[in-house]
Coordinates of N, CA, C and O in Angstrom, one line a residue:
X1 N 47.1 149.7 147.9 CA 46.8 150.7 146.9 C 47.1 150.0 145.5 O 48.2 149.5 145.3
X2 N 46.1 150.1 144.7 CA 46.3 149.4 143.4 C 47.1 150.3 142.4 O 47.3 151.5 142.7
X3 N 47.4 149.8 141.3 CA 48.3 150.5 140.4 C 47.7 151.7 139.7 O 48.4 152.7 139.4
X4 N 46.4 151.7 139.5 CA 45.7 152.9 138.9 C 45.8 154.0 139.9 O 46.1 155.2 139.5
X5 N 45.5 153.8 141.1 CA 45.6 154.9 142.1 C 47.0 155.4 142.3 O 47.3 156.6 142.5
X6 N 48.0 154.5 142.2 CA 49.4 154.9 142.2 C 49.8 155.8 141.1 O 50.4 156.8 141.3
X7 N 49.3 155.5 139.9 CA 49.6 156.3 138.7 C 48.9 157.7 138.8 O 49.5 158.7 138.5
X8 N 47.7 157.7 139.3 CA 46.9 158.9 139.5 C 47.7 159.8 140.5 O 47.9 161.0 140.3
X9 N 48.1 159.2 141.6 CA 48.9 159.9 142.6 C 50.2 160.5 142.1 O 50.5 161.6 142.3
X10 N 50.9 159.7 141.2 CA 52.1 160.2 140.6 C 51.8 161.3 139.7 O 52.6 162.3 139.7
X11 N 50.7 161.3 138.9 CA 50.4 162.4 138.0 C 50.1 163.6 138.8 O 50.6 164.7 138.5
X12 N 49.3 163.5 139.9 CA 49.1 164.7 140.7 C 50.3 165.2 141.4 O 50.5 166.4 141.6
X13 N 51.2 164.3 141.8 CA 52.5 164.7 142.4 C 53.4 165.5 141.4 O 54.0 166.5 141.8
X14 N 53.4 165.0 140.2 CA 54.2 165.7 139.1 C 53.6 167.1 138.9 O 54.3 168.1 138.8
X15 N 52.2 167.2 138.9 CA 51.6 168.5 138.7 C 51.9 169.4 139.9 O 52.2 170.6 139.7
X16 N 51.9 168.9 141.1 CA 52.2 169.7 142.3 C 53.7 170.2 142.2 O 54.0 171.3 142.5
X17 N 54.6 169.3 141.8 CA 56.0 169.7 141.7 C 56.1 170.8 140.6 O 56.9 171.7 140.8
X18 N 55.4 170.7 139.5 CA 55.4 171.8 138.5 C 54.9 173.1 139.1 O 55.5 174.1 138.8
X19 N 53.9 173.0 139.9 CA 53.3 174.3 140.4 C 54.3 174.9 141.4 O 54.5 176.1 141.4
X20 N 54.9 174.0 142.3 CA 55.9 174.5 143.2 C 57.1 175.1 142.4 O 57.7 176.2 142.8
X21 N 57.5 174.5 141.3 CA 58.6 175.1 140.5 C 58.2 176.4 140.0 O 59.0 177.3 139.9
X22 N 56.9 176.6 139.6 CA 56.5 177.9 139.1 C 56.5 179.0 140.2 O 56.9 180.1 139.9
X23 N 56.2 178.6 141.4 CA 56.4 179.5 142.5 C 57.8 179.9 142.7 O 58.1 181.1 142.9
X24 N 58.7 179.0 142.6 CA 60.1 179.2 142.8 C 60.6 180.1 141.7 O 61.4 181.1 141.9
X25 N 60.2 179.8 140.4 CA 60.7 180.6 139.3 C 60.2 182.1 139.4 O 60.9 183.0 139.1
X26 N 58.9 182.2 139.8 CA 58.4 183.6 139.9 C 59.1 184.3 141.0 O 59.4 185.5 140.9
X27 N 59.4 183.7 142.1 CA 60.1 184.3 143.2 C 61.5 184.7 142.8 O 62.0 185.7 143.2
X28 N 62.2 183.8 142.1 CA 63.6 184.1 141.7 C 63.7 185.2 140.7 O 64.8 185.8 140.6
X29 N 62.6 185.5 139.9 CA 62.7 186.6 139.0 C 62.6 187.9 139.8 O 62.8 189.0 139.2
X30 N 62.1 187.9 141.0 CA 62.0 189.0 141.9 C 61.3 190.2 141.3 O 61.9 191.3 141.1
X31 N 60.1 190.1 140.9 CA 59.3 191.2 140.4 C 59.1 192.3 141.5 O 58.9 191.9 142.6
X32 N 59.0 193.5 141.0 CA 58.8 194.6 142.0 C 57.4 194.8 142.5 O 57.1 195.2 143.5
X33 N 56.4 194.4 141.6 CA 55.0 194.5 142.0 C 54.4 193.1 142.2 O 54.7 192.2 141.6
X34 N 53.4 193.1 143.1 CA 52.7 191.9 143.4 C 51.9 191.4 142.3 O 51.7 190.2 142.1
X35 N 51.3 192.3 141.5 CA 50.5 191.9 140.3 C 51.3 191.2 139.3 O 50.9 190.2 138.7
X36 N 52.6 191.6 139.1 CA 53.5 190.9 138.2 C 53.8 189.5 138.7 O 53.8 188.5 138.0
X37 N 54.0 189.4 140.0 CA 54.3 188.1 140.7 C 53.2 187.1 140.5 O 53.3 186.0 140.1
X38 N 51.9 187.6 140.7 CA 50.7 186.8 140.6 C 50.5 186.4 139.1 O 50.2 185.2 138.8
X39 N 50.8 187.3 138.2 CA 50.6 187.0 136.8 C 51.6 185.9 136.4 O 51.3 185.0 135.6
X40 N 52.9 186.0 136.8 CA 53.9 185.0 136.5 C 53.5 183.6 137.0 O 53.7 182.6 136.3
X41 N 52.9 183.6 138.2 CA 52.5 182.3 138.7 C 51.3 181.8 137.9 O 51.3 180.6 137.5
X42 N 50.3 182.6 137.7 CA 49.1 182.2 136.9 C 49.4 181.8 135.5 O 49.0 180.7 135.0
X43 N 50.3 182.5 134.8 CA 50.6 182.2 133.5 C 51.4 181.0 133.3 O 51.2 180.1 132.5
X44 N 52.4 180.8 134.3 CA 53.2 179.6 134.2 C 52.4 178.3 134.7 O 52.8 177.2 134.2
X45 N 51.4 178.5 135.5 CA 50.6 177.4 135.9 C 49.5 177.0 135.0 O 48.8 175.9 135.2
X46 N 49.2 177.7 134.0 CA 48.1 177.4 133.1 C 48.3 176.0 132.4 O 47.3 175.3 132.4
X47 N 49.5 175.6 132.0 CA 49.6 174.3 131.4 C 49.3 173.2 132.5 O 48.8 172.1 132.1
X48 N 49.6 173.5 133.7 CA 49.4 172.5 134.8 C 47.9 172.3 135.0 O 47.4 171.2 135.2
X49 N 47.2 173.4 134.9 CA 45.7 173.3 135.1 C 45.1 172.6 133.9 O 44.2 171.8 134.0
X50 N 45.7 172.8 132.7 CA 45.2 172.0 131.5 C 45.5 170.5 131.7 O 44.6 169.7 131.4
X51 N 46.6 170.2 132.3 CA 46.9 168.8 132.5 C 46.0 168.2 133.6 O 45.5 167.0 133.5
X52 N 45.6 169.0 134.6 CA 44.7 168.5 135.6 C 43.3 168.2 135.0 O 42.6 167.3 135.3
X53 N 42.9 169.0 134.0 CA 41.7 168.8 133.3 C 41.7 167.5 132.5 O 40.8 166.7 132.4
X54 N 42.9 167.3 131.8 CA 43.1 166.0 131.1 C 43.0 164.8 132.0 O 42.4 163.8 131.7
X55 N 43.6 164.9 133.2 CA 43.6 163.8 134.2 C 42.2 163.6 134.7 O 41.8 162.4 134.9
X56 N 41.4 164.6 134.8 CA 40.0 164.5 135.2 C 39.2 163.7 134.2 O 38.3 163.0 134.6
X57 N 39.5 163.9 132.9 CA 38.7 163.3 131.9 C 39.2 162.0 131.4 O 38.6 161.3 130.6
X58 N 40.4 161.6 131.9 CA 41.0 160.3 131.4 C 40.3 159.2 132.1 O 40.1 159.2 133.3
X59 N 39.9 158.2 131.3 CA 39.3 157.0 131.9 C 40.2 156.3 132.9 O 41.4 156.2 132.7
X60 N 39.6 155.8 133.9 CA 40.4 155.2 135.0 C 40.7 153.8 134.6 O 40.3 152.8 135.3
X61 N 41.4 153.6 133.5 CA 41.9 152.3 133.1 C 43.4 152.4 133.0 O 44.0 153.4 132.7
X62 N 44.1 151.3 133.4 CA 45.5 151.3 133.5 C 46.2 151.7 132.2 O 47.2 152.5 132.2
X63 N 45.7 151.3 131.1 CA 46.3 151.6 129.8 C 46.3 153.1 129.6 O 47.3 153.7 129.2
X64 N 45.2 153.7 129.8 CA 45.0 155.2 129.6 C 45.8 156.0 130.6 O 46.4 157.0 130.3
X65 N 45.8 155.5 131.9 CA 46.5 156.2 132.9 C 48.0 156.2 132.7 O 48.7 157.2 133.0
X66 N 48.6 155.1 132.2 CA 50.0 155.0 131.8 C 50.3 156.1 130.8 O 51.4 156.7 130.9
X67 N 49.5 156.2 129.8 CA 49.7 157.2 128.7 C 49.6 158.6 129.3 O 50.4 159.5 128.9
X68 N 48.7 158.9 130.2 CA 48.6 160.2 130.8 C 49.8 160.5 131.7 O 50.2 161.7 131.8
X69 N 50.4 159.5 132.3 CA 51.6 159.8 133.0 C 52.7 160.2 132.1 O 53.5 161.2 132.5
X70 N 52.8 159.7 130.9 CA 53.8 160.1 130.0 C 53.5 161.6 129.6 O 54.4 162.4 129.5
X71 N 52.3 161.9 129.3 CA 51.9 163.3 128.9 C 52.2 164.3 130.0 O 52.8 165.3 129.8
X72 N 51.9 164.0 131.3 CA 52.2 164.9 132.4 C 53.7 165.0 132.5 O 54.2 166.2 132.7
X73 N 54.4 164.0 132.5 CA 55.9 164.0 132.7 C 56.5 164.9 131.6 O 57.4 165.7 131.9
X74 N 56.1 164.7 130.3 CA 56.7 165.4 129.2 C 56.4 166.9 129.3 O 57.3 167.8 129.2
X75 N 55.2 167.2 129.5 CA 54.8 168.7 129.6 C 55.4 169.4 130.7 O 56.0 170.5 130.6
X76 N 55.3 168.8 131.9 CA 55.9 169.5 133.1 C 57.4 169.5 133.0 O 58.0 170.5 133.3
X77 N 58.0 168.4 132.6 CA 59.4 168.3 132.5 C 60.0 169.3 131.5 O 61.0 170.0 131.7
X78 N 59.3 169.5 130.3 CA 59.8 170.5 129.3 C 59.7 171.9 129.9 O 60.7 172.6 129.8
X79 N 58.6 172.2 130.6 CA 58.5 173.5 131.2 C 59.6 173.8 132.2 O 60.2 174.9 132.2
X80 N 59.8 172.9 133.1 CA 60.8 173.1 134.2 C 62.2 173.2 133.6 O 62.9 174.1 133.9
X81 N 62.5 172.3 132.6 CA 63.8 172.3 132.0 C 64.1 173.6 131.3 O 65.1 174.3 131.4
X82 N 63.1 174.1 130.5 CA 63.3 175.3 129.7 C 63.4 176.5 130.6 O 64.1 177.4 130.3
X83 N 62.6 176.6 131.6 CA 62.6 177.7 132.5 C 63.9 177.7 133.4 O 64.4 178.8 133.6
X84 N 64.4 176.6 133.8 CA 65.7 176.6 134.5 C 66.8 177.1 133.5 O 67.6 177.9 133.9
X85 N 66.7 176.7 132.3 CA 67.7 177.1 131.3 C 67.6 178.6 131.1 O 68.6 179.3 131.0
X86 N 66.4 179.2 131.0 CA 66.2 180.6 130.7 C 66.5 181.5 131.9 O 67.0 182.6 131.8
X87 N 66.2 181.0 133.1 CA 66.3 181.9 134.3 C 67.7 181.7 134.9 O 68.3 182.7 135.3
X88 N 68.2 180.5 135.0 CA 69.5 180.3 135.8 C 70.7 180.1 134.9 O 71.8 180.6 135.3
X89 N 70.6 179.4 133.8 CA 71.8 179.1 133.0 C 72.1 180.1 132.0 O 73.2 180.6 132.0
X90 N 71.2 180.5 131.1 CA 71.4 181.4 130.0 C 70.6 182.7 130.3 O 69.6 182.9 129.6
X91 N 71.0 183.5 131.2 CA 70.2 184.7 131.5 C 70.5 185.8 130.4 O 71.7 186.2 130.2
X92 N 69.5 186.2 129.7 CA 69.6 187.3 128.8 C 68.2 188.0 128.6 O 67.2 187.4 129.1
X93 N 68.1 189.1 128.0 CA 66.8 189.8 127.8 C 65.8 189.0 127.0 O 64.6 189.1 127.2
X94 N 66.3 188.1 126.1 CA 65.4 187.3 125.4 C 64.7 186.2 126.2 O 63.8 185.6 125.8
X95 N 65.3 186.0 127.4 CA 64.7 185.0 128.3 C 63.3 185.3 128.7 O 62.5 184.5 129.0
X96 N 63.0 186.6 128.8 CA 61.6 187.0 129.2 C 60.6 186.6 128.1 O 59.5 186.2 128.4
X97 N 61.0 186.8 126.8 CA 60.2 186.3 125.7 C 60.0 184.8 125.8 O 58.9 184.3 125.5
X98 N 61.1 184.1 126.1 CA 61.0 182.6 126.2 C 60.0 182.2 127.4 O 59.2 181.3 127.2
X99 N 60.1 183.0 128.5 CA 59.2 182.6 129.6 C 57.8 182.9 129.3 O 56.9 182.2 129.8
X100 N 57.5 183.8 128.4 CA 56.1 184.1 128.0 C 55.6 183.1 127.0 O 54.4 182.9 126.9
X101 N 56.5 182.5 126.2 CA 56.0 181.5 125.2 C 56.0 180.1 125.7 O 55.3 179.2 125.1
X102 N 56.8 179.7 126.7 CA 56.8 178.4 127.2 C 55.5 177.8 127.6 O 55.1 176.7 127.2
X103 N 54.6 178.5 128.3 CA 53.3 178.0 128.7 C 52.4 177.7 127.4 O 51.7 176.7 127.4
X104 N 52.6 178.5 126.4 CA 51.8 178.3 125.2 C 52.3 177.0 124.5 O 51.5 176.2 124.1
X105 N 53.6 176.8 124.5 CA 54.1 175.6 123.9 C 53.7 174.4 124.7 O 53.4 173.3 124.2
X106 N 53.7 174.5 126.0 CA 53.3 173.4 126.9 C 51.8 173.0 126.6 O 51.5 171.9 126.6
X107 N 51.0 174.0 126.5 CA 49.6 173.7 126.3 C 49.4 173.1 124.9 O 48.6 172.1 124.8
X108 N 50.0 173.6 123.9 CA 49.9 172.9 122.6 C 50.5 171.5 122.7 O 49.9 170.6 122.1
X109 N 51.6 171.3 123.4 CA 52.1 170.0 123.5 C 51.2 169.1 124.3 O 51.0 167.9 123.9
X110 N 50.6 169.6 125.3 CA 49.6 168.8 126.1 C 48.4 168.4 125.2 O 47.9 167.2 125.3
X111 N 47.9 169.3 124.4 CA 46.8 169.0 123.5 C 47.2 168.0 122.5 O 46.4 167.1 122.2
X112 N 48.4 168.2 121.9 CA 48.8 167.2 120.9 C 49.0 165.8 121.4 O 48.6 164.8 120.8
X113 N 49.7 165.7 122.6 CA 50.0 164.4 123.2 C 48.7 163.8 123.6 O 48.4 162.6 123.5
X114 N 47.7 164.7 124.2 CA 46.4 164.2 124.5 C 45.6 163.6 123.4 O 45.0 162.6 123.5
X115 N 45.7 164.2 122.2 CA 45.1 163.7 121.0 C 45.7 162.4 120.6 O 45.0 161.5 120.2
X116 N 47.0 162.3 120.6 CA 47.7 161.1 120.3 C 47.2 159.9 121.2 O 47.0 158.8 120.8
X117 N 47.2 160.2 122.5 CA 46.8 159.2 123.5 C 45.4 158.8 123.2 O 45.0 157.6 123.3
X118 N 44.5 159.7 122.9 CA 43.1 159.4 122.6 C 43.0 158.5 121.4 O 42.3 157.5 121.4
X119 N 43.7 158.7 120.3 CA 43.7 157.9 119.1 C 44.2 156.5 119.4 O 43.7 155.5 119.0
X120 N 45.4 156.5 120.1 CA 46.0 155.2 120.5 C 45.1 154.4 121.4 O 44.9 153.2 121.2
X121 N 44.4 155.0 122.3 CA 43.5 154.3 123.2 C 42.3 153.7 122.5 O 41.9 152.6 122.7
X122 N 41.8 154.5 121.6 CA 40.6 154.1 120.8 C 41.0 152.9 120.0 O 40.3 151.9 119.9
X123 N 42.2 152.9 119.3 CA 42.6 151.8 118.5 C 42.9 150.6 119.4 O 42.5 149.5 119.0
X124 N 43.4 150.8 120.5 CA 43.7 149.7 121.4 C 42.4 149.0 121.9 O 42.3 147.8 121.8
X125 N 41.4 149.8 122.3 CA 40.2 149.2 122.8 C 39.4 148.6 121.6 O 38.6 147.6 121.8
X126 N 39.4 149.2 120.4 CA 38.7 148.6 119.3 C 39.3 147.3 118.9 O 38.6 146.4 118.5
X127 N 40.6 147.2 119.0 CA 41.3 145.9 118.6 C 41.0 144.8 119.7 O 40.8 143.7 119.3
X128 N 40.8 145.2 120.9 CA 40.4 144.3 122.0 C 39.0 143.8 121.7 O 38.6 142.6 121.9
X129 N 38.1 144.7 121.3 CA 36.7 144.3 121.0 C 36.6 143.4 119.8 O 35.8 142.4 119.8
X130 N 37.4 143.6 118.8 CA 37.5 142.7 117.7 C 38.0 141.3 118.0 O 37.5 140.3 117.5
X131 N 38.9 141.2 118.9 CA 39.5 139.9 119.3 C 38.5 139.2 120.2 O 38.5 137.9 120.2
X132 N 37.6 139.8 120.9 CA 36.7 139.2 121.8 C 35.5 138.6 121.0 O 34.9 137.6 121.4
X133 N 35.1 139.2 119.9 CA 34.0 138.7 119.1 C 34.5 137.6 118.2 O 35.3 137.8 117.3
X134 N 34.0 136.3 118.4 CA 34.4 135.2 117.5 C 33.7 135.2 116.2 O 32.7 135.7 115.9

């Protein structure tokens, strides 16, 4: 298994872990209705689906895939950490507002980090092209 496939596998594994964490968080909130349970899962998983779209469009080059691994780790890690803090550590009524805003912050973070990765990758490949032409 080459290194690009390993990084892609790790990216998908992090996304899967984030999705499983969303299931656990929704279950631990113990909503009374199934529609609220489904909404919590769908709303919390929205940033993960955005990351999967980024992974789908990322060029299968080691340089770009390393950067996408950073993006996936930061976005999923932030969401899991913040939700653990809001649900288990500091339980208060404002935690519901925090749980509703975390996916928005994650999506904005994913877009921002994705934009930075795109610019860095373009500069990297442009500098390689300039070095190859004598």
